[in-house]
Amino acid sequence: MFCFSGQSQESDLTQTIISMPGDDVVLPCHVDPPQDLSQFTVEWGRPDLKPRFVHVWHNQKEYLADQNKVFKGRTSLFNDKLKDGNFSLKLSDVRHSDNGRYRCYNPKEKTEYFIQLLVDLHHNYRSSASSPAVSLSGLDVSSSGVMLDCSAAGWYPEPEMFWLDGDRNIMSAGPAEKSTDPDGVYTVSSRVTVEKRNNNNFTCRVQQRDVNQSRETHIHVPEDKPTKNIHNVTISHVCKISFFCYCFLLKYMRN
């Protein structure tokens, strides 16, 4: 549990709290030595949000006029504990979007402490995040290269996706496309055009640096690439269509 002190201006440590979606969680914060906080202005905030305010105590009462709307009706203090220096925050009905770094701040003393809330990162989403699915999508006519597609679903928090060549060098593929479902869970996809090389092995990698999670899928493009196959398929389709047209025309002329 973090605590304020008259000498310390800022904590060098961040305490981590792990919660599951739908749970209620307490973010701890208190002063040491104990003092009556009901007479102070004390603020809970999320620096990455606008407005940043999660819950504020001011003029001996809760002040929620500037509260970020995503927390409306879900935050509360232990009012009977304020006189003992306890400014812990209760966050109800935890959501995926609550994942983040929270600041407990006393403006008068200019002291602040941080809590990192991780929502479901070490449970459901570590197991439900899919490995990237890689497929050959066709030919790039302008470069005669082969287009590879990659997609992965069920990732949270936001992942990054990139391609590696056979020597594990990052390839230029442009920014990945990302979308979220109503719970804020990510689906990410990317396309890259590759040229014929001595080693036609490629890797699509998805990773989350903050939680040290990554998955990757490898694909080998044949030496002759799928160019020949794709051309053969196209010619085959043209031949079939021509044959049916010929049969139809012949039947029509006989009638």
PDB file of C-alpha atoms in Angstrom:
ATOM      1  CA  MET A   1       0.000   0.000   0.000  1.00  0.00           C
ATOM      2  CA  PHE A   2       1.311   3.444  -0.909  1.00  0.00           C
ATOM      3  CA  CYS A   3       1.374   6.324   1.482  1.00  0.00           C
ATOM      4  CA  PHE A   4       2.015  10.042   1.483  1.00  0.00           C
ATOM      5  CA  SER A   5       4.702  11.564   3.656  1.00  0.00           C
ATOM      6  CA  GLY A   6       5.640  15.144   4.339  1.00  0.00           C
ATOM      7  CA  GLN A   7       9.177  14.664   3.049  1.00  0.00           C
ATOM      8  CA  SER A   8       8.635  12.642  -0.102  1.00  0.00           C
ATOM      9  CA  GLN A   9       7.346  14.471  -3.168  1.00  0.00           C
ATOM     10  CA  GLU A  10       6.934  11.503  -5.497  1.00  0.00           C
ATOM     11  CA  SER A  11       7.028   7.733  -5.252  1.00  0.00           C
ATOM     12  CA  ASP A  12       9.648   5.871  -7.286  1.00  0.00           C
ATOM     13  CA  LEU A  13       7.535   2.720  -7.209  1.00  0.00           C
ATOM     14  CA  THR A  14       4.272   1.795  -8.853  1.00  0.00           C
ATOM     15  CA  GLN A  15       2.124  -0.827  -7.167  1.00  0.00           C
ATOM     16  CA  THR A  16       0.337  -3.225  -9.504  1.00  0.00           C
ATOM     17  CA  ILE A  17      -3.227  -4.391  -8.874  1.00  0.00           C
ATOM     18  CA  ILE A  18      -4.726  -7.162 -11.039  1.00  0.00           C
ATOM     19  CA  SER A  19      -8.490  -7.444 -11.504  1.00  0.00           C
ATOM     20  CA  MET A  20     -10.989  -9.350 -13.604  1.00  0.00           C
ATOM     21  CA  PRO A  21     -13.728  -7.639 -15.668  1.00  0.00           C
ATOM     22  CA  GLY A  22     -16.895  -7.150 -13.634  1.00  0.00           C
ATOM     23  CA  ASP A  23     -15.103  -7.249 -10.286  1.00  0.00           C
ATOM     24  CA  ASP A  24     -14.846  -4.454  -7.728  1.00  0.00           C
ATOM     25  CA  VAL A  25     -11.290  -3.405  -6.902  1.00  0.00           C
ATOM     26  CA  VAL A  26      -9.685  -1.155  -4.281  1.00  0.00           C
ATOM     27  CA  LEU A  27      -6.766   1.068  -5.278  1.00  0.00           C
ATOM     28  CA  PRO A  28      -4.917   1.716  -1.990  1.00  0.00           C
ATOM     29  CA  CYS A  29      -3.579   5.084  -0.838  1.00  0.00           C
ATOM     30  CA  HIS A  30      -3.074   6.518   2.667  1.00  0.00           C
ATOM     31  CA  VAL A  31      -0.916   9.040   4.503  1.00  0.00           C
ATOM     32  CA  ASP A  32       1.784   8.132   6.993  1.00  0.00           C
ATOM     33  CA  PRO A  33       1.788   9.276   9.713  1.00  0.00           C
ATOM     34  CA  PRO A  34      -2.032   9.280   9.727  1.00  0.00           C
ATOM     35  CA  GLN A  35      -3.793  12.627   9.477  1.00  0.00           C
ATOM     36  CA  ASP A  36      -7.326  13.770   8.813  1.00  0.00           C
ATOM     37  CA  LEU A  37      -7.696  13.969   5.026  1.00  0.00           C
ATOM     38  CA  SER A  38     -11.285  15.196   5.173  1.00  0.00           C
ATOM     39  CA  GLN A  39      -9.920  18.748   5.455  1.00  0.00           C
ATOM     40  CA  PHE A  40      -7.685  18.402   2.383  1.00  0.00           C
ATOM     41  CA  THR A  41      -8.168  18.340  -1.367  1.00  0.00           C
ATOM     42  CA  VAL A  42      -7.102  14.941  -2.644  1.00  0.00           C
ATOM     43  CA  GLU A  43      -7.381  13.671  -6.199  1.00  0.00           C
ATOM     44  CA  TRP A  44      -7.474  10.327  -7.978  1.00  0.00           C
ATOM     45  CA  GLY A  45      -6.666  10.626 -11.671  1.00  0.00           C
ATOM     46  CA  ARG A  46      -5.589   8.854 -14.866  1.00  0.00           C
ATOM     47  CA  PRO A  47      -2.913  11.031 -16.545  1.00  0.00           C
ATOM     48  CA  ASP A  48      -3.607   9.463 -19.961  1.00  0.00           C
ATOM     49  CA  LEU A  49      -7.275  10.506 -20.011  1.00  0.00           C
ATOM     50  CA  LYS A  50      -8.981  13.820 -20.745  1.00  0.00           C
ATOM     51  CA  PRO A  51     -10.338  14.904 -18.379  1.00  0.00           C
ATOM     52  CA  ARG A  52      -7.946  13.058 -16.098  1.00  0.00           C
ATOM     53  CA  PHE A  53     -10.145  13.147 -12.985  1.00  0.00           C
ATOM     54  CA  VAL A  54     -11.336   9.813 -11.627  1.00  0.00           C
ATOM     55  CA  HIS A  55     -12.479  10.966  -8.163  1.00  0.00           C
ATOM     56  CA  VAL A  56     -11.856  14.186  -6.207  1.00  0.00           C
ATOM     57  CA  TRP A  57     -12.397  15.123  -2.555  1.00  0.00           C
ATOM     58  CA  HIS A  58     -12.656  18.908  -2.063  1.00  0.00           C
ATOM     59  CA  ASN A  59     -14.094  21.219   0.621  1.00  0.00           C
ATOM     60  CA  GLN A  60     -14.936  18.252   2.852  1.00  0.00           C
ATOM     61  CA  LYS A  61     -17.064  16.513   0.227  1.00  0.00           C
ATOM     62  CA  GLU A  62     -16.818  14.600  -3.021  1.00  0.00           C
ATOM     63  CA  TYR A  63     -16.395  16.820  -6.080  1.00  0.00           C
ATOM     64  CA  LEU A  64     -17.367  14.983  -9.271  1.00  0.00           C
ATOM     65  CA  ALA A  65     -18.251  17.826 -11.647  1.00  0.00           C
ATOM     66  CA  ASP A  66     -15.082  17.268 -13.684  1.00  0.00           C
ATOM     67  CA  GLN A  67     -15.034  13.477 -13.372  1.00  0.00           C
ATOM     68  CA  ASN A  68     -14.294  11.584 -16.587  1.00  0.00           C
ATOM     69  CA  LYS A  69     -17.619  10.142 -17.733  1.00  0.00           C
ATOM     70  CA  VAL A  70     -16.224   6.615 -18.117  1.00  0.00           C
ATOM     71  CA  PHE A  71     -16.090   6.389 -14.308  1.00  0.00           C
ATOM     72  CA  LYS A  72     -19.519   7.875 -13.606  1.00  0.00           C
ATOM     73  CA  GLY A  73     -21.320   5.937 -10.883  1.00  0.00           C
ATOM     74  CA  ARG A  74     -18.440   3.476 -10.417  1.00  0.00           C
ATOM     75  CA  THR A  75     -16.077   5.222  -7.963  1.00  0.00           C
ATOM     76  CA  SER A  76     -16.321   5.793  -4.239  1.00  0.00           C
ATOM     77  CA  LEU A  77     -14.171   6.565  -1.204  1.00  0.00           C
ATOM     78  CA  PHE A  78     -14.216   5.120   2.279  1.00  0.00           C
ATOM     79  CA  ASN A  79     -15.504   8.362   3.796  1.00  0.00           C
ATOM     80  CA  ASP A  80     -15.363   7.087   7.361  1.00  0.00           C
ATOM     81  CA  LYS A  81     -11.657   6.307   6.868  1.00  0.00           C
ATOM     82  CA  LEU A  82     -10.604   9.752   5.636  1.00  0.00           C
ATOM     83  CA  LYS A  83     -10.004  10.960   9.184  1.00  0.00           C
ATOM     84  CA  ASP A  84      -7.434   8.163   9.524  1.00  0.00           C
ATOM     85  CA  GLY A  85      -5.557   9.240   6.399  1.00  0.00           C
ATOM     86  CA  ASN A  86      -7.053   6.549   4.155  1.00  0.00           C
ATOM     87  CA  PHE A  87      -7.864   7.814   0.663  1.00  0.00           C
ATOM     88  CA  SER A  88      -8.212   4.422  -1.046  1.00  0.00           C
ATOM     89  CA  LEU A  89     -10.483   4.345  -4.092  1.00  0.00           C
ATOM     90  CA  LYS A  90     -13.078   1.668  -4.778  1.00  0.00           C
ATOM     91  CA  LEU A  91     -13.682   1.096  -8.491  1.00  0.00           C
ATOM     92  CA  SER A  92     -16.792  -0.973  -9.202  1.00  0.00           C
ATOM     93  CA  ASP A  93     -17.701  -3.126 -12.206  1.00  0.00           C
ATOM     94  CA  VAL A  94     -14.177  -3.105 -13.635  1.00  0.00           C
ATOM     95  CA  ARG A  95     -13.946  -2.885 -17.420  1.00  0.00           C
ATOM     96  CA  HIS A  96     -11.164  -3.605 -19.907  1.00  0.00           C
ATOM     97  CA  SER A  97     -10.889   0.134 -20.557  1.00  0.00           C
ATOM     98  CA  ASP A  98     -10.016   0.697 -16.865  1.00  0.00           C
ATOM     99  CA  ASN A  99      -6.598  -0.792 -17.509  1.00  0.00           C
ATOM    100  CA  GLY A 100      -4.021   1.931 -16.865  1.00  0.00           C
ATOM    101  CA  ARG A 101      -1.909   3.967 -14.444  1.00  0.00           C
ATOM    102  CA  TYR A 102      -3.753   5.797 -11.661  1.00  0.00           C
ATOM    103  CA  ARG A 103      -2.393   8.673  -9.596  1.00  0.00           C
ATOM    104  CA  CYS A 104      -3.273   9.445  -5.971  1.00  0.00           C
ATOM    105  CA  TYR A 105      -2.373  13.125  -5.509  1.00  0.00           C
ATOM    106  CA  ASN A 106      -2.377  15.582  -2.603  1.00  0.00           C
ATOM    107  CA  PRO A 107      -2.053  19.122  -4.060  1.00  0.00           C
ATOM    108  CA  LYS A 108      -1.338  20.770  -0.699  1.00  0.00           C
ATOM    109  CA  GLU A 109       1.556  18.470   0.149  1.00  0.00           C
ATOM    110  CA  LYS A 110       2.473  18.078  -3.538  1.00  0.00           C
ATOM    111  CA  THR A 111       2.796  14.342  -3.082  1.00  0.00           C
ATOM    112  CA  GLU A 112       1.721  11.682  -5.554  1.00  0.00           C
ATOM    113  CA  TYR A 113       1.702   7.898  -5.774  1.00  0.00           C
ATOM    114  CA  PHE A 114       0.822   5.592  -8.616  1.00  0.00           C
ATOM    115  CA  ILE A 115      -1.175   2.390  -8.992  1.00  0.00           C
ATOM    116  CA  GLN A 116      -1.041   0.275 -12.166  1.00  0.00           C
ATOM    117  CA  LEU A 117      -4.346  -1.516 -12.731  1.00  0.00           C
ATOM    118  CA  LEU A 118      -4.087  -4.550 -15.010  1.00  0.00           C
ATOM    119  CA  VAL A 119      -7.442  -5.887 -16.121  1.00  0.00           C
ATOM    120  CA  ASP A 120      -7.475  -9.597 -16.970  1.00  0.00           C
ATOM    121  CA  LEU A 121      -4.039  -9.529 -18.586  1.00  0.00           C
ATOM    122  CA  HIS A 122      -2.695 -12.606 -16.822  1.00  0.00           C
ATOM    123  CA  HIS A 123      -5.849 -14.694 -17.147  1.00  0.00           C
ATOM    124  CA  ASN A 124      -8.355 -14.831 -19.988  1.00  0.00           C
ATOM    125  CA  TYR A 125      -6.566 -12.740 -22.561  1.00  0.00           C
ATOM    126  CA  ARG A 126      -3.232 -14.485 -22.295  1.00  0.00           C
ATOM    127  CA  SER A 127      -5.014 -17.693 -23.281  1.00  0.00           C
ATOM    128  CA  SER A 128      -7.647 -16.318 -25.686  1.00  0.00           C
ATOM    129  CA  ALA A 129      -5.364 -14.113 -27.795  1.00  0.00           C
ATOM    130  CA  SER A 130      -5.041 -15.940 -31.104  1.00  0.00           C
ATOM    131  CA  SER A 131      -1.798 -16.685 -32.869  1.00  0.00           C
ATOM    132  CA  PRO A 132      -1.466 -14.746 -36.128  1.00  0.00           C
ATOM    133  CA  ALA A 133      -3.036 -16.436 -39.161  1.00  0.00           C
ATOM    134  CA  VAL A 134      -0.946 -16.003 -42.323  1.00  0.00           C
ATOM    135  CA  SER A 135      -2.088 -16.646 -45.890  1.00  0.00           C
ATOM    136  CA  LEU A 136      -1.099 -15.974 -49.513  1.00  0.00           C
ATOM    137  CA  SER A 137      -3.519 -13.384 -50.853  1.00  0.00           C
ATOM    138  CA  GLY A 138      -2.352 -12.968 -54.446  1.00  0.00           C
ATOM    139  CA  LEU A 139       0.059 -11.120 -56.722  1.00  0.00           C
ATOM    140  CA  ASP A 140       1.120  -7.507 -56.777  1.00  0.00           C
ATOM    141  CA  VAL A 141       0.992  -6.810 -60.516  1.00  0.00           C
ATOM    142  CA  SER A 142       3.095  -3.663 -60.252  1.00  0.00           C
ATOM    143  CA  SER A 143       6.049  -5.401 -58.597  1.00  0.00           C
ATOM    144  CA  SER A 144       5.439  -9.069 -59.494  1.00  0.00           C
ATOM    145  CA  GLY A 145       5.701  -9.749 -55.773  1.00  0.00           C
ATOM    146  CA  VAL A 146       3.549 -11.987 -53.615  1.00  0.00           C
ATOM    147  CA  MET A 147       1.090 -10.466 -51.137  1.00  0.00           C
ATOM    148  CA  LEU A 148       0.870 -12.051 -47.688  1.00  0.00           C
ATOM    149  CA  ASP A 149      -1.954 -11.366 -45.232  1.00  0.00           C
ATOM    150  CA  CYS A 150      -1.774 -11.723 -41.450  1.00  0.00           C
ATOM    151  CA  SER A 151      -4.482 -11.306 -38.805  1.00  0.00           C
ATOM    152  CA  ALA A 152      -4.879 -11.982 -35.075  1.00  0.00           C
ATOM    153  CA  ALA A 153      -7.865 -11.531 -32.746  1.00  0.00           C
ATOM    154  CA  GLY A 154      -8.589 -11.437 -29.018  1.00  0.00           C
ATOM    155  CA  TRP A 155      -5.696  -9.188 -27.955  1.00  0.00           C
ATOM    156  CA  TYR A 156      -5.724  -6.755 -25.048  1.00  0.00           C
ATOM    157  CA  PRO A 157      -4.209  -4.288 -24.411  1.00  0.00           C
ATOM    158  CA  GLU A 158      -3.375  -2.877 -27.840  1.00  0.00           C
ATOM    159  CA  PRO A 159      -0.792  -5.051 -29.623  1.00  0.00           C
ATOM    160  CA  GLU A 160       1.651  -4.268 -32.407  1.00  0.00           C
ATOM    161  CA  MET A 161       2.117  -6.409 -35.523  1.00  0.00           C
ATOM    162  CA  PHE A 162       5.090  -6.591 -37.861  1.00  0.00           C
ATOM    163  CA  TRP A 163       6.767  -8.844 -40.428  1.00  0.00           C
ATOM    164  CA  LEU A 164      10.202 -10.466 -40.305  1.00  0.00           C
ATOM    165  CA  ASP A 165      12.213 -11.872 -43.190  1.00  0.00           C
ATOM    166  CA  GLY A 166      14.227 -15.094 -43.087  1.00  0.00           C
ATOM    167  CA  ASP A 167      17.080 -13.317 -41.303  1.00  0.00           C
ATOM    168  CA  ARG A 168      14.722 -11.939 -38.615  1.00  0.00           C
ATOM    169  CA  ASN A 169      14.941  -8.402 -39.968  1.00  0.00           C
ATOM    170  CA  ILE A 170      11.833  -6.232 -39.699  1.00  0.00           C
ATOM    171  CA  MET A 171      10.210  -5.675 -43.092  1.00  0.00           C
ATOM    172  CA  SER A 172       8.511  -2.554 -44.370  1.00  0.00           C
ATOM    173  CA  ALA A 173       4.780  -3.243 -44.450  1.00  0.00           C
ATOM    174  CA  GLY A 174       3.088   0.010 -43.467  1.00  0.00           C
ATOM    175  CA  PRO A 175       0.925   0.434 -40.354  1.00  0.00           C
ATOM    176  CA  ALA A 176      -1.238  -2.478 -39.260  1.00  0.00           C
ATOM    177  CA  GLU A 177      -5.025  -2.093 -39.275  1.00  0.00           C
ATOM    178  CA  LYS A 178      -6.674  -2.353 -35.856  1.00  0.00           C
ATOM    179  CA  SER A 179     -10.268  -2.608 -34.682  1.00  0.00           C
ATOM    180  CA  THR A 180     -11.918  -3.190 -31.307  1.00  0.00           C
ATOM    181  CA  ASP A 181     -15.067  -4.923 -30.147  1.00  0.00           C
ATOM    182  CA  PRO A 182     -17.438  -3.370 -27.545  1.00  0.00           C
ATOM    183  CA  ASP A 183     -15.151  -4.603 -24.733  1.00  0.00           C
ATOM    184  CA  GLY A 184     -12.117  -2.893 -26.234  1.00  0.00           C
ATOM    185  CA  VAL A 185     -10.487  -6.162 -27.353  1.00  0.00           C
ATOM    186  CA  TYR A 186      -8.297  -5.795 -30.441  1.00  0.00           C
ATOM    187  CA  THR A 187      -8.222  -7.486 -33.836  1.00  0.00           C
ATOM    188  CA  VAL A 188      -5.150  -6.540 -35.845  1.00  0.00           C
ATOM    189  CA  SER A 189      -4.216  -7.261 -39.463  1.00  0.00           C
ATOM    190  CA  SER A 190      -1.424  -6.448 -41.893  1.00  0.00           C
ATOM    191  CA  ARG A 191      -0.431  -7.067 -45.514  1.00  0.00           C
ATOM    192  CA  VAL A 192       3.070  -7.175 -46.962  1.00  0.00           C
ATOM    193  CA  THR A 193       4.388  -7.677 -50.496  1.00  0.00           C
ATOM    194  CA  VAL A 194       7.448  -9.922 -50.689  1.00  0.00           C
ATOM    195  CA  GLU A 195       9.939 -10.525 -53.489  1.00  0.00           C
ATOM    196  CA  LYS A 196      11.630 -13.777 -54.479  1.00  0.00           C
ATOM    197  CA  ARG A 197      14.712 -14.274 -52.299  1.00  0.00           C
ATOM    198  CA  ASN A 198      17.273 -16.938 -51.526  1.00  0.00           C
ATOM    199  CA  ASN A 199      15.370 -17.719 -48.335  1.00  0.00           C
ATOM    200  CA  ASN A 200      11.634 -17.345 -48.878  1.00  0.00           C
ATOM    201  CA  ASN A 201      10.731 -17.698 -45.197  1.00  0.00           C
ATOM    202  CA  PHE A 202       8.647 -14.973 -43.581  1.00  0.00           C
ATOM    203  CA  THR A 203       7.193 -14.432 -40.114  1.00  0.00           C
ATOM    204  CA  CYS A 204       4.221 -12.436 -38.862  1.00  0.00           C
ATOM    205  CA  ARG A 205       4.680 -11.432 -35.225  1.00  0.00           C
ATOM    206  CA  VAL A 206       2.198  -9.937 -32.733  1.00  0.00           C
ATOM    207  CA  GLN A 207       3.458  -8.636 -29.418  1.00  0.00           C
ATOM    208  CA  GLN A 208       2.655  -6.576 -26.333  1.00  0.00           C
ATOM    209  CA  ARG A 209       5.833  -5.087 -24.922  1.00  0.00           C
ATOM    210  CA  ASP A 210       4.341  -3.981 -21.599  1.00  0.00           C
ATOM    211  CA  VAL A 211       3.278  -7.487 -20.583  1.00  0.00           C
ATOM    212  CA  ASN A 212       5.995  -9.386 -22.449  1.00  0.00           C
ATOM    213  CA  GLN A 213       3.575 -11.430 -24.543  1.00  0.00           C
ATOM    214  CA  SER A 214       4.194 -12.341 -28.169  1.00  0.00           C
ATOM    215  CA  ARG A 215       3.113 -14.903 -30.754  1.00  0.00           C
ATOM    216  CA  GLU A 216       4.269 -15.487 -34.289  1.00  0.00           C
ATOM    217  CA  THR A 217       3.496 -17.613 -37.329  1.00  0.00           C
ATOM    218  CA  HIS A 218       5.915 -18.616 -40.099  1.00  0.00           C
ATOM    219  CA  ILE A 219       5.219 -19.124 -43.795  1.00  0.00           C
ATOM    220  CA  HIS A 220       7.381 -20.394 -46.647  1.00  0.00           C
ATOM    221  CA  VAL A 221       6.788 -19.075 -50.153  1.00  0.00           C
ATOM    222  CA  PRO A 222       7.809 -21.709 -52.760  1.00  0.00           C
ATOM    223  CA  GLU A 223      10.770 -20.944 -55.012  1.00  0.00           C
ATOM    224  CA  ASP A 224       8.552 -20.385 -58.050  1.00  0.00           C
ATOM    225  CA  LYS A 225       6.163 -18.402 -55.838  1.00  0.00           C
ATOM    226  CA  PRO A 226       2.462 -18.940 -56.382  1.00  0.00           C
ATOM    227  CA  THR A 227       2.704 -16.950 -59.625  1.00  0.00           C
ATOM    228  CA  LYS A 228       2.567 -20.011 -61.837  1.00  0.00           C
ATOM    229  CA  ASN A 229      -0.275 -21.533 -59.872  1.00  0.00           C
ATOM    230  CA  ILE A 230      -2.275 -18.339 -59.927  1.00  0.00           C
ATOM    231  CA  HIS A 231      -1.732 -17.954 -63.679  1.00  0.00           C
ATOM    232  CA  ASN A 232      -2.700 -21.588 -64.219  1.00  0.00           C
ATOM    233  CA  VAL A 233      -5.878 -21.112 -62.222  1.00  0.00           C
ATOM    234  CA  THR A 234      -6.725 -17.989 -64.211  1.00  0.00           C
ATOM    235  CA  ILE A 235      -6.084 -19.697 -67.574  1.00  0.00           C
ATOM    236  CA  SER A 236      -8.084 -22.710 -66.440  1.00  0.00           C
ATOM    237  CA  HIS A 237     -11.052 -20.506 -65.576  1.00  0.00           C
ATOM    238  CA  VAL A 238     -10.834 -18.713 -68.922  1.00  0.00           C
ATOM    239  CA  CYS A 239     -10.726 -22.037 -70.772  1.00  0.00           C
ATOM    240  CA  LYS A 240     -13.755 -23.331 -68.898  1.00  0.00           C
ATOM    241  CA  ILE A 241     -15.749 -20.195 -69.622  1.00  0.00           C
ATOM    242  CA  SER A 242     -14.762 -20.291 -73.302  1.00  0.00           C
ATOM    243  CA  PHE A 243     -15.764 -23.944 -73.559  1.00  0.00           C
ATOM    244  CA  PHE A 244     -19.199 -23.316 -72.056  1.00  0.00           C
ATOM    245  CA  CYS A 245     -19.723 -20.317 -74.328  1.00  0.00           C
ATOM    246  CA  TYR A 246     -18.778 -22.426 -77.358  1.00  0.00           C
ATOM    247  CA  CYS A 247     -21.184 -25.203 -76.363  1.00  0.00           C
ATOM    248  CA  PHE A 248     -23.980 -22.708 -75.800  1.00  0.00           C
ATOM    249  CA  LEU A 249     -23.374 -21.019 -79.150  1.00  0.00           C
ATOM    250  CA  LEU A 250     -23.225 -24.359 -80.988  1.00  0.00           C
ATOM    251  CA  LYS A 251     -26.490 -25.471 -79.416  1.00  0.00           C
ATOM    252  CA  TYR A 252     -28.098 -22.143 -80.290  1.00  0.00           C
ATOM    253  CA  MET A 253     -27.028 -22.399 -83.964  1.00  0.00           C
ATOM    254  CA  ARG A 254     -28.375 -25.947 -84.266  1.00  0.00           C
ATOM    255  CA  ASN A 255     -31.754 -24.829 -82.974  1.00  0.00           C
TER     256      ASN A 255
END
